[in-house]
mmCIF file of C-alpha atoms and ligand atoms in Angstrom:
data_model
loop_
_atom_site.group_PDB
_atom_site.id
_atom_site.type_symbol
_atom_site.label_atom_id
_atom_site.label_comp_id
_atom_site.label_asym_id
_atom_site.label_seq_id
_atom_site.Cartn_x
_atom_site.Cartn_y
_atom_site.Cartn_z
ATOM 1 C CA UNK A 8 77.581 112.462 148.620
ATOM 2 C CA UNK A 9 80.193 112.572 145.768
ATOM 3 C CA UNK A 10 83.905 112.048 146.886
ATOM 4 C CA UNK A 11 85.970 114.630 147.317
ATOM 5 C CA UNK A 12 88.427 115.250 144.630
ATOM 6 C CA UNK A 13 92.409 114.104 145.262
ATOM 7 C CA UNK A 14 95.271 116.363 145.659
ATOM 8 C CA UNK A 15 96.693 116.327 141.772
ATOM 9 C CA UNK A 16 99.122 117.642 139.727
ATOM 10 C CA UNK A 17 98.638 117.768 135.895
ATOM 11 C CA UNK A 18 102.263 117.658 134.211
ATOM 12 C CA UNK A 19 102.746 119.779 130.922
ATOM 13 C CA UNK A 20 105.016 121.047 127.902
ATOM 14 C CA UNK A 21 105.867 121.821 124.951
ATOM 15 C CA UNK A 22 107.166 118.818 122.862
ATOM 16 C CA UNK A 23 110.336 117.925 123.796
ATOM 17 C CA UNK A 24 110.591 119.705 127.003
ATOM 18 C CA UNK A 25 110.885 117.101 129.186
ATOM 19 C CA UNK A 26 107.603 116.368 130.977
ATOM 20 C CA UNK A 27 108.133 112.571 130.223
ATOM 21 C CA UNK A 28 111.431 112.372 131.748
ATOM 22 C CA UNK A 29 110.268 114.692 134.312
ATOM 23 C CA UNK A 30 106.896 112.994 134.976
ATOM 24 C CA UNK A 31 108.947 109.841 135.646
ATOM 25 C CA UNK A 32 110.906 111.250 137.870
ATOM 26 C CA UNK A 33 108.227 112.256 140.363
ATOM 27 C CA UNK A 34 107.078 108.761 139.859
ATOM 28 C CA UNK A 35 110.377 106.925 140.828
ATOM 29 C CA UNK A 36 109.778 109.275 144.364
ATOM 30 C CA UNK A 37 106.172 107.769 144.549
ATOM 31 C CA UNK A 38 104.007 109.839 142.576
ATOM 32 C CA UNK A 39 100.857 107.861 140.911
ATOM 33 C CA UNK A 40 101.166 108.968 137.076
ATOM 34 C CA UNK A 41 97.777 108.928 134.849
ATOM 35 C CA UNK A 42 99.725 109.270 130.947
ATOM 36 C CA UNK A 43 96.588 111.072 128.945
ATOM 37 C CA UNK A 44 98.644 109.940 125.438
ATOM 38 C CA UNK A 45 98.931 106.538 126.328
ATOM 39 C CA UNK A 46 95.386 106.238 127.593
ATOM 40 C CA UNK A 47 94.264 108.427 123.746
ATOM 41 C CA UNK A 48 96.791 105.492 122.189
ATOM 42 C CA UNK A 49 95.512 102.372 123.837
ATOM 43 C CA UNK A 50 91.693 103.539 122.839
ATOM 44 C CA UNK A 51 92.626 102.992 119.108
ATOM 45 C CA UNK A 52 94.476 99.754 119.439
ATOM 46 C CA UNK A 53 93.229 96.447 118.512
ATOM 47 C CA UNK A 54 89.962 96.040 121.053
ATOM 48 C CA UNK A 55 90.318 99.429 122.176
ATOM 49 C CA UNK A 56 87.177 101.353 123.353
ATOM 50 C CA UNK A 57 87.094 103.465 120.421
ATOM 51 C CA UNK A 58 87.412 100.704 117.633
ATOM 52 C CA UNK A 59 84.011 99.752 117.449
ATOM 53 C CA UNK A 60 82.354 103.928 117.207
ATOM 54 C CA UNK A 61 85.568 104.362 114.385
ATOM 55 C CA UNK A 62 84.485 101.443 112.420
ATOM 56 C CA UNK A 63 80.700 102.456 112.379
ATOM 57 C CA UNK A 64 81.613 106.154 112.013
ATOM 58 C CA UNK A 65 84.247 106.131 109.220
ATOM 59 C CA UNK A 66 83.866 102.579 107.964
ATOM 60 C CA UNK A 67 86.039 99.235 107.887
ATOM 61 C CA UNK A 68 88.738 101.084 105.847
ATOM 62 C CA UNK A 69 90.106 102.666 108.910
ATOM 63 C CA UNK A 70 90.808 100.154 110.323
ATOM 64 C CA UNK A 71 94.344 97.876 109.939
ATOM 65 C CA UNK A 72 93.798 93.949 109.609
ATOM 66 C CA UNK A 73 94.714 93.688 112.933
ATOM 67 C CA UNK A 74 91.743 96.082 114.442
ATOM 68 C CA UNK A 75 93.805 99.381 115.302
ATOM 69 C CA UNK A 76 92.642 102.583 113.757
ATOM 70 C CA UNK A 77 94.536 103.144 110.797
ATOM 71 C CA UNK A 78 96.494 106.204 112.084
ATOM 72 C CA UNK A 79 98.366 106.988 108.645
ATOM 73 C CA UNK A 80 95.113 107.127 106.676
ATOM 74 C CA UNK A 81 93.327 108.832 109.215
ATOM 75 C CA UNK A 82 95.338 112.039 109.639
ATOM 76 C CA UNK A 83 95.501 112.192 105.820
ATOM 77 C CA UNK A 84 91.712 111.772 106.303
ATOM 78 C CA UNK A 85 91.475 114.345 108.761
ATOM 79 C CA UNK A 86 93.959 116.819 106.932
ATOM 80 C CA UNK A 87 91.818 116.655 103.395
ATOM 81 C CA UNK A 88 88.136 116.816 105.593
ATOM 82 C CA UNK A 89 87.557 118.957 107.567
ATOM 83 C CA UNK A 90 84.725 117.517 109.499
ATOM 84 C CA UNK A 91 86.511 114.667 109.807
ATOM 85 C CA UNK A 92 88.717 115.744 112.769
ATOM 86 C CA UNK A 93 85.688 117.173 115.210
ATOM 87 C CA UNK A 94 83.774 113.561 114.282
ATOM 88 C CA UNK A 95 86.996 111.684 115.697
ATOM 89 C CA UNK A 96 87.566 114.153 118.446
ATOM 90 C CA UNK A 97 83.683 114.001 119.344
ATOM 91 C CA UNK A 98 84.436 109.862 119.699
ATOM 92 C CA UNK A 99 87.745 110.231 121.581
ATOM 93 C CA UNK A 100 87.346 112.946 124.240
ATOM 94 C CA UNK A 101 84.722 112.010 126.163
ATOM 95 C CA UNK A 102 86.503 108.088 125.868
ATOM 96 C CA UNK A 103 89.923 109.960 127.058
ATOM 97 C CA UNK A 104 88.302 111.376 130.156
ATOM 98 C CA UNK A 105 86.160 107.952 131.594
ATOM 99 C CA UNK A 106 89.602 106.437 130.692
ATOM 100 C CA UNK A 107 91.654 108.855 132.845
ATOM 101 C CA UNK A 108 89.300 109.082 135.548
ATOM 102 C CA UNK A 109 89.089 105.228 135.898
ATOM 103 C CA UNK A 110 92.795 105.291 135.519
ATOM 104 C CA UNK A 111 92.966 108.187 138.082
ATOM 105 C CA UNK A 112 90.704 105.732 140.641
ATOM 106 C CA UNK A 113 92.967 102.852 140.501
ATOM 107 C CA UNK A 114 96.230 104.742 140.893
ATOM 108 C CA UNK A 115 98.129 104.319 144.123
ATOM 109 C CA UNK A 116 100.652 106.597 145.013
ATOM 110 C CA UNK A 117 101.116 109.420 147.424
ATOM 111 C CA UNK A 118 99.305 112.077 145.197
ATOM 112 C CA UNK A 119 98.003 111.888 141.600
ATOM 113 C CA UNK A 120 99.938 113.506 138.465
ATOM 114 C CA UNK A 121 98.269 113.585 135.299
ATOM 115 C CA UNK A 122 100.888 113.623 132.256
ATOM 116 C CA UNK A 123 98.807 116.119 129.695
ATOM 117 C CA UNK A 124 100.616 117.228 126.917
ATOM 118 C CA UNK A 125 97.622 119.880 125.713
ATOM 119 C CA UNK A 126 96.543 120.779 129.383
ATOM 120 C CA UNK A 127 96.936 124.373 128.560
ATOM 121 C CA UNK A 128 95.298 124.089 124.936
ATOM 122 C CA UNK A 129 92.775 121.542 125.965
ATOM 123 C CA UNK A 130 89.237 123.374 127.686
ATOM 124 C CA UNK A 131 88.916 121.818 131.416
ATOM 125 C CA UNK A 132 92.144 120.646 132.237
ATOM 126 C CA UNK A 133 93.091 123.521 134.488
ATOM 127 C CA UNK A 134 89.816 123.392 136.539
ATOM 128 C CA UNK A 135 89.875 119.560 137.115
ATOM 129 C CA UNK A 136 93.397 119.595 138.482
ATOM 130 C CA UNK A 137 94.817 121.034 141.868
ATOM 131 C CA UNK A 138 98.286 122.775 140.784
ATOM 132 C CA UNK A 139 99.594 122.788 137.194
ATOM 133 C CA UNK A 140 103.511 122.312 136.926
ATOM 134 C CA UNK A 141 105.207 123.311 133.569
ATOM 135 C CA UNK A 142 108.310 121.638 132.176
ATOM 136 C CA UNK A 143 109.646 124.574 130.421
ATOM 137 C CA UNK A 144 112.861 125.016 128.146
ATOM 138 C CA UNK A 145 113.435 127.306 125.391
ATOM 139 C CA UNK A 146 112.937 126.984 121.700
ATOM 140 C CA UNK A 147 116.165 126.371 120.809
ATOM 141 C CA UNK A 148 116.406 123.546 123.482
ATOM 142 C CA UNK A 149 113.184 121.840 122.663
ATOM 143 C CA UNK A 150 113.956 121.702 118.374
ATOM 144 C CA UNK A 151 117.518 120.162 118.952
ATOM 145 C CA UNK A 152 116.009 117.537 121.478
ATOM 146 C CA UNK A 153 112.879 116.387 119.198
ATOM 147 C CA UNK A 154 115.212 116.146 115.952
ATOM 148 C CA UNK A 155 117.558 113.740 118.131
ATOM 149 C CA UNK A 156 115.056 112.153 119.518
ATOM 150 C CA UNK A 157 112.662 111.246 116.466
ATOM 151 C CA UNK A 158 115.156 112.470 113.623
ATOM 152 C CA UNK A 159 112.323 114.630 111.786
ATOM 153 C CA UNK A 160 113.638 117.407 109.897
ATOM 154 C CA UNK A 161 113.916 121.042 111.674
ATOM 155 C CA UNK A 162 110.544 122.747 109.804
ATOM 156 C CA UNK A 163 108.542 119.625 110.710
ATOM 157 C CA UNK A 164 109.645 120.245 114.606
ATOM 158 C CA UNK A 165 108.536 124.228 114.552
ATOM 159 C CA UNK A 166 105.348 122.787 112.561
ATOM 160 C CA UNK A 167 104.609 121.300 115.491
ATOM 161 C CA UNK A 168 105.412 123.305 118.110
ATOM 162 C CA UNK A 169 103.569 126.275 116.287
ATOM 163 C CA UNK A 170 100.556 124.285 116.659
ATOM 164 C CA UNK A 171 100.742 123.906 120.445
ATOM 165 C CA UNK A 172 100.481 126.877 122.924
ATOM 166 C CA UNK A 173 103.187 129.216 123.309
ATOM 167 C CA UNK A 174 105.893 128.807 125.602
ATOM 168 C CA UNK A 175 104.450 132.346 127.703
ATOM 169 C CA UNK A 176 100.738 130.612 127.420
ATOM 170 C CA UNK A 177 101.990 127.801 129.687
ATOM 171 C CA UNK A 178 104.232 129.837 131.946
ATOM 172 C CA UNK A 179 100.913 132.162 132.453
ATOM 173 C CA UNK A 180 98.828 129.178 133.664
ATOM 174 C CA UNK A 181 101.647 127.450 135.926
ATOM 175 C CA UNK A 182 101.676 127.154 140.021
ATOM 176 C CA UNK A 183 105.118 125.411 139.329
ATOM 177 C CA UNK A 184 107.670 125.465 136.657
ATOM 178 C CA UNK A 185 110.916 122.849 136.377
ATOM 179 C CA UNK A 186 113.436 124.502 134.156
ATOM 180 C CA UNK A 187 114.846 122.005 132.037
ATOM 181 C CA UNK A 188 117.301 123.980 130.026
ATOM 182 C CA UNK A 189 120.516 122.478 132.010
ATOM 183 C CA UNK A 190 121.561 118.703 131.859
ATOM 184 C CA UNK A 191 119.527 115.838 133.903
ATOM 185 C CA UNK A 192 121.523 116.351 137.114
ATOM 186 C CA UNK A 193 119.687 119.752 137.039
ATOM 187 C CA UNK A 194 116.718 118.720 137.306
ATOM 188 C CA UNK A 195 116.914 116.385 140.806
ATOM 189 C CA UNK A 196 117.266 119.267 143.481
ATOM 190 C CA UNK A 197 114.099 121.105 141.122
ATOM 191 C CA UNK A 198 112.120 117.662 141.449
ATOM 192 C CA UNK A 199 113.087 116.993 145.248
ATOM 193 C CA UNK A 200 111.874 120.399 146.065
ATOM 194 C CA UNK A 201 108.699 120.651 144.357
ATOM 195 C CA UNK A 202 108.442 116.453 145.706
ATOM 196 C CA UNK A 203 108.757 118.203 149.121
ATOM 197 C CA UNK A 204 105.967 120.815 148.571
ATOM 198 C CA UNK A 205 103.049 118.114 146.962
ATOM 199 C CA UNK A 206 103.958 115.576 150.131
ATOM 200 C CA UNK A 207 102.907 118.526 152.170
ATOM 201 C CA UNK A 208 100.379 119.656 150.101
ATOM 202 C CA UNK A 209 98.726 116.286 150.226
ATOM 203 C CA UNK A 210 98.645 115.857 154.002
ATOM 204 C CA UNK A 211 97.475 119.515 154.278
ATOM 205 C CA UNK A 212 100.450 120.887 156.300
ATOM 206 C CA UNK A 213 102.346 124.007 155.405
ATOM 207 C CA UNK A 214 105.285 123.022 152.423
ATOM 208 C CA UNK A 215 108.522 123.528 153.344
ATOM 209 C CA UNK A 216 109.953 127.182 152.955
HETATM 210 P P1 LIG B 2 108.424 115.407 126.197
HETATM 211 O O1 LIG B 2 107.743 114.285 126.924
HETATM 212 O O2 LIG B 2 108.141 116.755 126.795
HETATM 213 O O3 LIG B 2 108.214 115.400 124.701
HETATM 214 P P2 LIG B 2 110.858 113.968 126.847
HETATM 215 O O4 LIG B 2 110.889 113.813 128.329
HETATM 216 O O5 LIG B 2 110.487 112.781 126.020
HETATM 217 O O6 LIG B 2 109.996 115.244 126.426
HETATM 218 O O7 LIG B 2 112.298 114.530 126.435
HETATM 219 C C1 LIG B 2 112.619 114.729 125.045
HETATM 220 C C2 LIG B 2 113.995 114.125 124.770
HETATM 221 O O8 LIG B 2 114.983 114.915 125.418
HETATM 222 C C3 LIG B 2 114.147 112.716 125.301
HETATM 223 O O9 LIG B 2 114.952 111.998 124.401
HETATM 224 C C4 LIG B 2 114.859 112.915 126.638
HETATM 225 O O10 LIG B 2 115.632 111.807 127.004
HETATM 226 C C5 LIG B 2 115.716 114.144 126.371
HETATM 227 N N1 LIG B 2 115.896 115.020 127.541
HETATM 228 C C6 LIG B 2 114.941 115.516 128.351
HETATM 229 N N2 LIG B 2 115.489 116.304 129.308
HETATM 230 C C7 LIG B 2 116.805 116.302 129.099
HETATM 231 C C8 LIG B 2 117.937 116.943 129.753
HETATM 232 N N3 LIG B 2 117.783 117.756 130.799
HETATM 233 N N4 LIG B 2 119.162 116.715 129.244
HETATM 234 C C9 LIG B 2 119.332 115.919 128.169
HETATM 235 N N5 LIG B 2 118.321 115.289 127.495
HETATM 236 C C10 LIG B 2 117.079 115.478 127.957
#
């Protein structure tokens, strides 16, 4: 008999929205978080699961002296070929999910959230989660706080962002949304709230009106 799945939440945003500081939030309140880019990092680091199928797949030359997938030569890699990116992705996804769900075994917590930045853009997110809660901000918000934050120029920022889903693509596939447009005292009463609700939601009662 396979186990029944956990109550979960997977976490989402645009870049810069605030799911991090958001995420960590529902954490410091007892949340079990499952980060899907730090699991997708550590894979690639020296002795990480994927070293061994990037070495034999793209040869020794991707790799730094110290074992970690050479990430500056790859995305030039995968920019100028464009095989190149499905053959990495075809090594790394199914690696990302054993990760997460052995990740997702071991957490303790009072209810599971995964932290997926792509959730909406990625196929099989939605279905393998319980609720989906959206950081959302607007535009505006989300270019001033990536340019502080990593100092890249203004067109690199909207680069990005035009590659992820659109702000009303998220919004459409939400259960909850935390609007994180104000300052961070803003967001506590949002994050108690929707704390409230998934407590309930867990032990199968009726959340708080
Ligand atoms: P994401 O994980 O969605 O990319 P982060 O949580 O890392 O976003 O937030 C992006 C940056 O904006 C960080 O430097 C963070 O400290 C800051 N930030 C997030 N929310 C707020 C807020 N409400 N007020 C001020 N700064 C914020």
């Amino acid at each position: 008999m396979s186990t029944p799945r956990r109550f979960s939440i997977g976490i989402t945003g645009g870049i810069g929205s605030g799911k991090t500081t958001v995420a960590d939030m529902f954490a410091a309140r007892g949340a079990a978080l499952v980060d899907t880019d730090l699991i997708a990092h550590s894979l690639t680091q020296p002795g990480g699961a994927a070293i061994a199928a990037i070495h034999a797949q793209f040869g020794a030359s991707f790799l730094t002296a110290d074992g970690a997938m050479d990430r500056a030569r790859m995305r030039e890699y995968v920019f100028a070929e464009s095989s190149a990116k499905a053959r990495l992705e075809a090594i790394l996804h199914p690696l990302i999910r054993i990760e997460t769900e052995r990740a997702a075994q071991a957490a303790q917590g009072s209810y599971l959230m995964f932290v997926v930045p792509l959730l909406v853009e990625s196929r099989g997110w939605r279905e393998r989660v319980s609720r989906v809660l959206v950081v959302d901000c607007d535009e505006q918000t989300q270019v001033r706080r990536v340019m502080t934050r990593s100092g890249l120029p203004e067109a690199q920022v909207r680069a990005i962002m035009a590659a992820q889903a659109t702000r009303g693509q998220r919004l459409a596939v939400a259960d909850d949304v935390i609007d994180n447009d104000g300052d961070a005292d803003a967001l506590v009463p949002q994050v108690e709230r929707l704390h409230a609700t998934y407590l309930a939601l867990v032990a199968d009662v009726p959340p708080p009106p």
